[in-house]
Coordinates of C-alpha atoms in Angstrom, one line a residue:
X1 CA 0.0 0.0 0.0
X2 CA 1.5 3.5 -1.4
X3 CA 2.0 5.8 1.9
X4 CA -0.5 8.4 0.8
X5 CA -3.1 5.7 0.6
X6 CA -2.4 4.6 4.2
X7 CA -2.4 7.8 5.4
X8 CA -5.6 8.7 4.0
X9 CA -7.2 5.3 4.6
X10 CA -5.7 4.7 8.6
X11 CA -4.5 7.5 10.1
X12 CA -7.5 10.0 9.9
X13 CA -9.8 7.3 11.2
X14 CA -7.6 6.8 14.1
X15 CA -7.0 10.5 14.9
X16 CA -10.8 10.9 14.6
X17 CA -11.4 8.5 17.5
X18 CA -8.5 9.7 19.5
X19 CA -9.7 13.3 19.1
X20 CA -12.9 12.4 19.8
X21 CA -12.3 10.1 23.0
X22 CA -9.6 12.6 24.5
X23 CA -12.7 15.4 24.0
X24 CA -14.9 12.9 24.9
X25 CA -13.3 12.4 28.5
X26 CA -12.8 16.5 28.8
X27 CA -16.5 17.2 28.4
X28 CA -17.7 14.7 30.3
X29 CA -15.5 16.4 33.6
X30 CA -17.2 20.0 32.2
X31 CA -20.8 18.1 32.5
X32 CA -19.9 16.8 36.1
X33 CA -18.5 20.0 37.1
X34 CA -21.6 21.7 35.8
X35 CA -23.9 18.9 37.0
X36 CA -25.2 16.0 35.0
X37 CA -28.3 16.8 36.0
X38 CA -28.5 20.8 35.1
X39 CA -27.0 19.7 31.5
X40 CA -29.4 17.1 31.2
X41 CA -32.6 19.8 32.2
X42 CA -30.5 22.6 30.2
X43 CA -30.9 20.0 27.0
X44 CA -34.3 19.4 27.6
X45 CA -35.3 23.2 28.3
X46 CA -33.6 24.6 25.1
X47 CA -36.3 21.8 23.2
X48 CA -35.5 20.3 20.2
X49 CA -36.5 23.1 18.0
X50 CA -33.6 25.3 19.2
X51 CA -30.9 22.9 18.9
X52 CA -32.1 22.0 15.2
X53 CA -31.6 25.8 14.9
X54 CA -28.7 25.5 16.1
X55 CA -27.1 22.4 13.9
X56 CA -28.5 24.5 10.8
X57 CA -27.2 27.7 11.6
X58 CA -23.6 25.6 11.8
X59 CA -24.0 24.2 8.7
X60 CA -24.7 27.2 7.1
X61 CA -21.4 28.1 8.6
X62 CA -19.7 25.0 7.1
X63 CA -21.4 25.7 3.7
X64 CA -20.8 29.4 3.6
X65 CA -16.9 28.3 4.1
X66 CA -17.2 25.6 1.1
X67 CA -18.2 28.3 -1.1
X68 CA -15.4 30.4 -0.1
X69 CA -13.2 27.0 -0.3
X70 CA -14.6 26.4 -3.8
X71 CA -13.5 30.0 -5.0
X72 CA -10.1 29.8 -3.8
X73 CA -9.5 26.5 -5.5
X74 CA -11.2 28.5 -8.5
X75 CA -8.3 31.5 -8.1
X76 CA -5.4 28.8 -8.1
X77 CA -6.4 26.9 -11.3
X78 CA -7.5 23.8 -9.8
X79 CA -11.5 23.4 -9.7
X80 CA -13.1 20.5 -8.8
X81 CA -16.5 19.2 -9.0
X82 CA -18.9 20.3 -6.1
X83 CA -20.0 17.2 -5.2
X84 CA -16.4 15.5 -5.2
X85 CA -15.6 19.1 -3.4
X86 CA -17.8 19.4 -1.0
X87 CA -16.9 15.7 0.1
X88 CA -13.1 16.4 0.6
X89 CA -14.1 19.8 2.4
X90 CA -16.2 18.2 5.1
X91 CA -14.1 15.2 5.1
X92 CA -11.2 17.8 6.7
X93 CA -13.8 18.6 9.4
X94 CA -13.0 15.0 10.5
X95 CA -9.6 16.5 12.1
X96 CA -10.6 20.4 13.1
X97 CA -9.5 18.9 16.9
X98 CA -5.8 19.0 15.9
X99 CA -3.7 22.0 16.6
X100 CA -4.0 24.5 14.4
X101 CA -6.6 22.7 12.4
X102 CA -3.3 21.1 10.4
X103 CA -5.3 18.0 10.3
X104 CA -7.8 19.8 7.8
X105 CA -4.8 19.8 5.1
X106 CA -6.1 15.9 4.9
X107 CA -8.3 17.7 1.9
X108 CA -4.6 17.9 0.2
X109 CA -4.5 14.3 -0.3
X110 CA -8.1 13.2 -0.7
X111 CA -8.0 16.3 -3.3
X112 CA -4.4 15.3 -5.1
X113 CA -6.1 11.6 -7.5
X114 CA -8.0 15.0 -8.8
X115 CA -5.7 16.5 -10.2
X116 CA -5.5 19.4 -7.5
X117 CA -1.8 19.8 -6.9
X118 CA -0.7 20.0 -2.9
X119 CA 0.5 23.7 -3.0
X120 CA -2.3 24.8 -4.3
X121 CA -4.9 23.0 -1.5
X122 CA -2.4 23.7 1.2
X123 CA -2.6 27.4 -0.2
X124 CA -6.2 27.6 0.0
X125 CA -6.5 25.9 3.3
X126 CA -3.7 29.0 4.8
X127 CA -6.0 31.5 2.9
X128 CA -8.9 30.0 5.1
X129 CA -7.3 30.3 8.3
X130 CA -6.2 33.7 7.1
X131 CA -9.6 34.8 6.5
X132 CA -11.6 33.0 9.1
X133 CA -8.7 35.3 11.9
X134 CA -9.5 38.4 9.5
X135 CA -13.5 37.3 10.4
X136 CA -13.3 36.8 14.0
X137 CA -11.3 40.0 14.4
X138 CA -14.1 42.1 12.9
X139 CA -16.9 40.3 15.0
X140 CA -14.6 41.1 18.2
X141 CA -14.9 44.6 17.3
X142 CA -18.5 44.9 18.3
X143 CA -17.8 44.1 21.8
X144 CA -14.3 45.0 22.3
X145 CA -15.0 48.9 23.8
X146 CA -16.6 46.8 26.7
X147 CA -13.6 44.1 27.5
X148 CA -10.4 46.7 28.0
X149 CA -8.1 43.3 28.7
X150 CA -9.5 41.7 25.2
X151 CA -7.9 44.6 23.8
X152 CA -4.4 43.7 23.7
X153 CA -5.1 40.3 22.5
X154 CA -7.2 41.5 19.7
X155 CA -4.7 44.3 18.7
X156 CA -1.2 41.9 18.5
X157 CA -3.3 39.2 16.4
X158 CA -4.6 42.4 13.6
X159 CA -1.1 43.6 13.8
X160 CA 0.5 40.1 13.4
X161 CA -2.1 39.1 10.2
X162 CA -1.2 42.8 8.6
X163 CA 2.1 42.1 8.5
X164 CA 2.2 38.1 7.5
X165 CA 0.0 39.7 4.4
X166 CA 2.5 42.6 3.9
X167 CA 5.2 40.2 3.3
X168 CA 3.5 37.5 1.7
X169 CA 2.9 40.0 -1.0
X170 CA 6.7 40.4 -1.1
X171 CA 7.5 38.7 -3.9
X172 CA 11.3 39.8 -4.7
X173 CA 11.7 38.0 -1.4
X174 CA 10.0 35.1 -1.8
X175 CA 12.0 34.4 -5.1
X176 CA 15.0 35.2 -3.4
X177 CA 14.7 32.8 -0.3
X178 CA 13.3 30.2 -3.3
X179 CA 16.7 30.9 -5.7
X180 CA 18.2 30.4 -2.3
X181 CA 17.0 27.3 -0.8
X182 CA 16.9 25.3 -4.3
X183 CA 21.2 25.5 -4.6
X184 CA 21.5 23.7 -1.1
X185 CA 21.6 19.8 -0.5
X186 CA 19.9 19.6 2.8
X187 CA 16.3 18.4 3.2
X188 CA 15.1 21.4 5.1
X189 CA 16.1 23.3 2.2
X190 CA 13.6 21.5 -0.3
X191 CA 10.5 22.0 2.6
X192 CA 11.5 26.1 2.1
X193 CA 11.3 25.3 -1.9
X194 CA 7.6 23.9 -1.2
X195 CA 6.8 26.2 1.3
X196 CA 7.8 29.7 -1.0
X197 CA 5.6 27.7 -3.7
X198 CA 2.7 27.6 -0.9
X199 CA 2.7 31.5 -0.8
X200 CA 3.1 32.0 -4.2
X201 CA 0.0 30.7 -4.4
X202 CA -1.6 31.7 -1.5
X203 CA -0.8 35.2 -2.5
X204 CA -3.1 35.1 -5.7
X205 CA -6.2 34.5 -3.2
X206 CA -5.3 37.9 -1.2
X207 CA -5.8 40.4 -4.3
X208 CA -8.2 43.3 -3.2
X209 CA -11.1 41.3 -4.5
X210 CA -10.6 38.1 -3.3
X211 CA -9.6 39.2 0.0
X212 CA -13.2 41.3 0.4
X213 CA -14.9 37.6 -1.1
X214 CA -12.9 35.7 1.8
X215 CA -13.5 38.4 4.6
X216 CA -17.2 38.7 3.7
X217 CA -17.8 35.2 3.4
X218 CA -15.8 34.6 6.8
X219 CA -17.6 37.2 8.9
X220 CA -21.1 35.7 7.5
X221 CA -20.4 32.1 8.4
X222 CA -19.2 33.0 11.7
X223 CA -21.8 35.4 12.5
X224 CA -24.1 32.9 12.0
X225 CA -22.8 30.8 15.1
X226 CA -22.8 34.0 17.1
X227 CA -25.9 34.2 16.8
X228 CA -26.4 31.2 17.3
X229 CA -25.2 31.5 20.6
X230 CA -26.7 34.4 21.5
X231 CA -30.2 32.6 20.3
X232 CA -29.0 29.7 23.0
X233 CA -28.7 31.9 25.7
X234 CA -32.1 33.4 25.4
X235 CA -33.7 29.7 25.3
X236 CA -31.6 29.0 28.9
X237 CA -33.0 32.2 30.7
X238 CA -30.4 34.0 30.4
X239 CA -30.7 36.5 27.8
X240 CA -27.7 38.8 27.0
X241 CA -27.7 41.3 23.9
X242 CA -26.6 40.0 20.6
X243 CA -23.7 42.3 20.1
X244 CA -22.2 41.0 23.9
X245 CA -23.2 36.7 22.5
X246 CA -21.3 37.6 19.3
X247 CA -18.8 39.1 20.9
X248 CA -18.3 36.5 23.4
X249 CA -18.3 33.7 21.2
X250 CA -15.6 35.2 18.9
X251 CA -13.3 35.8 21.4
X252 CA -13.5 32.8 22.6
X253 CA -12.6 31.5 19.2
X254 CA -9.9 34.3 18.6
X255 CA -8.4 32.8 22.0
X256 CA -8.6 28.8 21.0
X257 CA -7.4 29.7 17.8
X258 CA -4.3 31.6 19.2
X259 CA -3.6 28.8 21.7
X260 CA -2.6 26.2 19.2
X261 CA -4.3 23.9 21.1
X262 CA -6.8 21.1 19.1
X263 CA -9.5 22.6 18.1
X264 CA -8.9 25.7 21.3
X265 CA -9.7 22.7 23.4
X266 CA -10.0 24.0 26.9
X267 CA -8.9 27.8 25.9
X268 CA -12.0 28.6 24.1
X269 CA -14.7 26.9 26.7
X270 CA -12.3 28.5 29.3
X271 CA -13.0 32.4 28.1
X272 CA -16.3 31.4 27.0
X273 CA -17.3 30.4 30.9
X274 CA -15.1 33.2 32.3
X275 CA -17.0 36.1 30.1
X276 CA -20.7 34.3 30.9
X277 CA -19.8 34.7 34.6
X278 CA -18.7 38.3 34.3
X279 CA -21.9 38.7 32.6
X280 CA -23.9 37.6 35.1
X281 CA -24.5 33.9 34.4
X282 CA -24.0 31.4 37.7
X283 CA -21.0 29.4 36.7
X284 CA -23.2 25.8 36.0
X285 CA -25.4 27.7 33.8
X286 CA -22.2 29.5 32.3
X287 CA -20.7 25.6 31.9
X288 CA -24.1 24.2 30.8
X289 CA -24.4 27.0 27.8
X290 CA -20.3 26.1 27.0
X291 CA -21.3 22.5 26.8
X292 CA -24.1 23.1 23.9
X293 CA -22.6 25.7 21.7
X294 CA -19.1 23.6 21.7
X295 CA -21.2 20.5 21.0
X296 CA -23.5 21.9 18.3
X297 CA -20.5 23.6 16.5
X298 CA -17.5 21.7 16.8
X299 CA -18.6 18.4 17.6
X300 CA -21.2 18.8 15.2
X301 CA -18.4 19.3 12.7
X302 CA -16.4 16.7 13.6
X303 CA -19.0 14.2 13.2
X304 CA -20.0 14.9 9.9
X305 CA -16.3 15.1 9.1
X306 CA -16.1 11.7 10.4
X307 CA -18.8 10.2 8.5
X308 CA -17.7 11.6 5.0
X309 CA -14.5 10.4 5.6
X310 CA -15.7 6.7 6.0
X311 CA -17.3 7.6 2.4
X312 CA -14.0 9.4 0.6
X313 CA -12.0 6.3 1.5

C-alpha cells in the first residue's frame, strides 16, 4: 500500500477516534463540574427546536466556508466538482480537533487523484485560516470597547495578520529565499522550496477582490454561530444582547485559535465560561451553555467530518 493511501485510509480514522475520545473524556468532567443533572434539564429546556436551529445555523457556517473554499480553488487553477468538493471539504472537518486545524490539510490528499496539486490546496486551506482570523477579528470589534483586557489580545493578532499579508505579497523575497534554498543539498532546504511555492500561491487568493470575497464570506459564516449562541442563551433564561453573545463567542474562538491547542480545546470553553460569569450567568449555567454551543459547532463538525470520511475512503 503506497503511503499516501495509508495515510488517507488509517490515520484520519484513528486520529478521529482519539480526538474524539480525548474530547470525549474532557466534556464529560465540564458536564460533572456543571452537574449532569443541570446539562441534562439545560438539553431538555432549550427543546429540540432550538438545537435543530442550532445544527443548521452551523451548517450554514460549514457551507458558507465551502463556497469560499470552492472560490479559492477557483483563483489557483484547480476546480473541482462540487459534489467531489464538498466531500473532501467536510471530510477535513473530521480533524478540526488538531492544533491549528493542520489535520484539515487531509483535503490535500483526498483532493491530489484530482488533479488538484498540494501547494495549491495547502494554499487555500492557509488562505482559510487567514480569512476566518480576519473574520473573528471584525466580530470582536462589536464588543471589544466593553472588554479593555480583550484589547491587547485583539490588537497583537490584527497587527500580526497585517504584517504576514504585507510580506506574503513580497514577492522579490520570496523568489529570493526560493533561488536560495533550491542551490542547497539539505532536506530542510527542499520544505523552504515547497513552502515559497505555498505563498506563491496563497498570494493570488489575497488580491483586493478576493480578499473582500474571503473576509465577507468569513464574517457571514461565523456570525451565524454567534448568533447562534446568543439565540441559546435566550432559550436557557439567560438572555444577553446579541452584540455582547457575538462578541463573546468570537473571542472565545480568537483565543482557541491563538492557543494552538486542538480545536482551542480547553482555551475557548475557558474564556467562554469566564465572560458568561462576568456577565452575570451562575458558573453551572455559564458551563451548561459552554457545553451546547461547543457541542453543536464543533462536535457537530467533527462528526459529519467523520462520516464523510468513512465515504471518501
Amino acid at each position: 500500500m503506497h503511503l499516501n493511501s495509508f495515510i488517507a485510509q488509517k490515520l484520519p480514522l484513528r486520529a478521529v477516534l482519539w480526538s474524539v475520545a480525548l474530547a470525549a473524556l474532557g466534556y464529560l468532567g465540564l458536564s460533572l463540574w456543571a452537574g449532569w443533572r443541570e446539562v441534562v434539564a439545560a438539553v431538555v429546556q432549550v427543546g429540540p427546536f432550538v438545537l435543530i436551529g442550532l445544527l443548521a445555523l452551523s451548517l450554514c457556517n460549514y457551507l458558507l466556508r465551502f463556497l469560499r473554499w470552492a472560490r479559492y480553488l477557483a483563483l489557483l487553477d484547480a476546480p473541482v466538482p462540487w459534489r467531489i468538493n464538498l466531500a473532501v471539504y467536510f471530510s477535513g472537518f473530521a480533524l478540526t480537533t488538531s492544533p491549528g486545524k493542520l489535520g484539515e490539510t487531509l483535503r490535500s490528499l483526498l483532493l491530489k487523484p484530482h488533479g488538484v496539486p498540494a501547494p495549491a490546496s495547502l494554499a487555500a486551506f492557509f488562505a482559510e485560516r487567514v480569512s476566518d482570523l480576519l473574520a473573528i477579528l471584525v466580530l470582536t470589534a462589536v464588543g471589544l470597547w466593553a472588554y479593555s483586557p480583550a484589547r491587547p489580545v485583539v490588537g497583537l493578532a490584527l497587527a500580526a495578520v497585517l504584517v504576514f499579508l504585507v510580506l506574503v505579497q513580497w514577492t522579490a523575497l520570496i523568489t529570493a529565499i526560493d533561488q536560495w534554498a533550491a542551490t542547497l543539498a539539505q532536506k530542510w532546504a527542499s520544505l523552504v522550496v515547497k513552502l515559497c511555492e505555498i505563498i506563491l500561491h496563497f498570494r493570488r487568493c489575497f488580491s483586493l477582490t478576493a480578499m473582500a470575497m474571503g473576509l465577507a464570506i468569513g464574517v457571514l459564516a461565523w456570525f451565524a454561530e454567534g448568533f447562534g449562541f446568543w439565540w441559546l442563551l435566550a432559550a436557557l433564561g439567560h438572555p444577553l444582547p446579541l452584540t455582547t453573545a457575538v462578541f463573546i463567542y468570537a473571542f472565545a474562538m480568537l483565543v482557541g485559535g491563538l492557543s494552538f491547542l486542538p480545536g482551542g480545546l480547553g482555551s475557548s470553553e475557558a474564556v467562554m465560561i469566564g465572560l458568561l460569569v462576568m456577565n452575570g450567568f451562575p458558573e453551572p449555567a455559564a458551563v451548561t451553555a459552554t457545553l451546547i454551543c461547543r457541542l453543536a459547532t464543533l462536535w457537530f463538525a467533527v462528526g459529519l467530518g467523520a462520516i464523510f470520511v468513512t465515504r471518501t475512503r
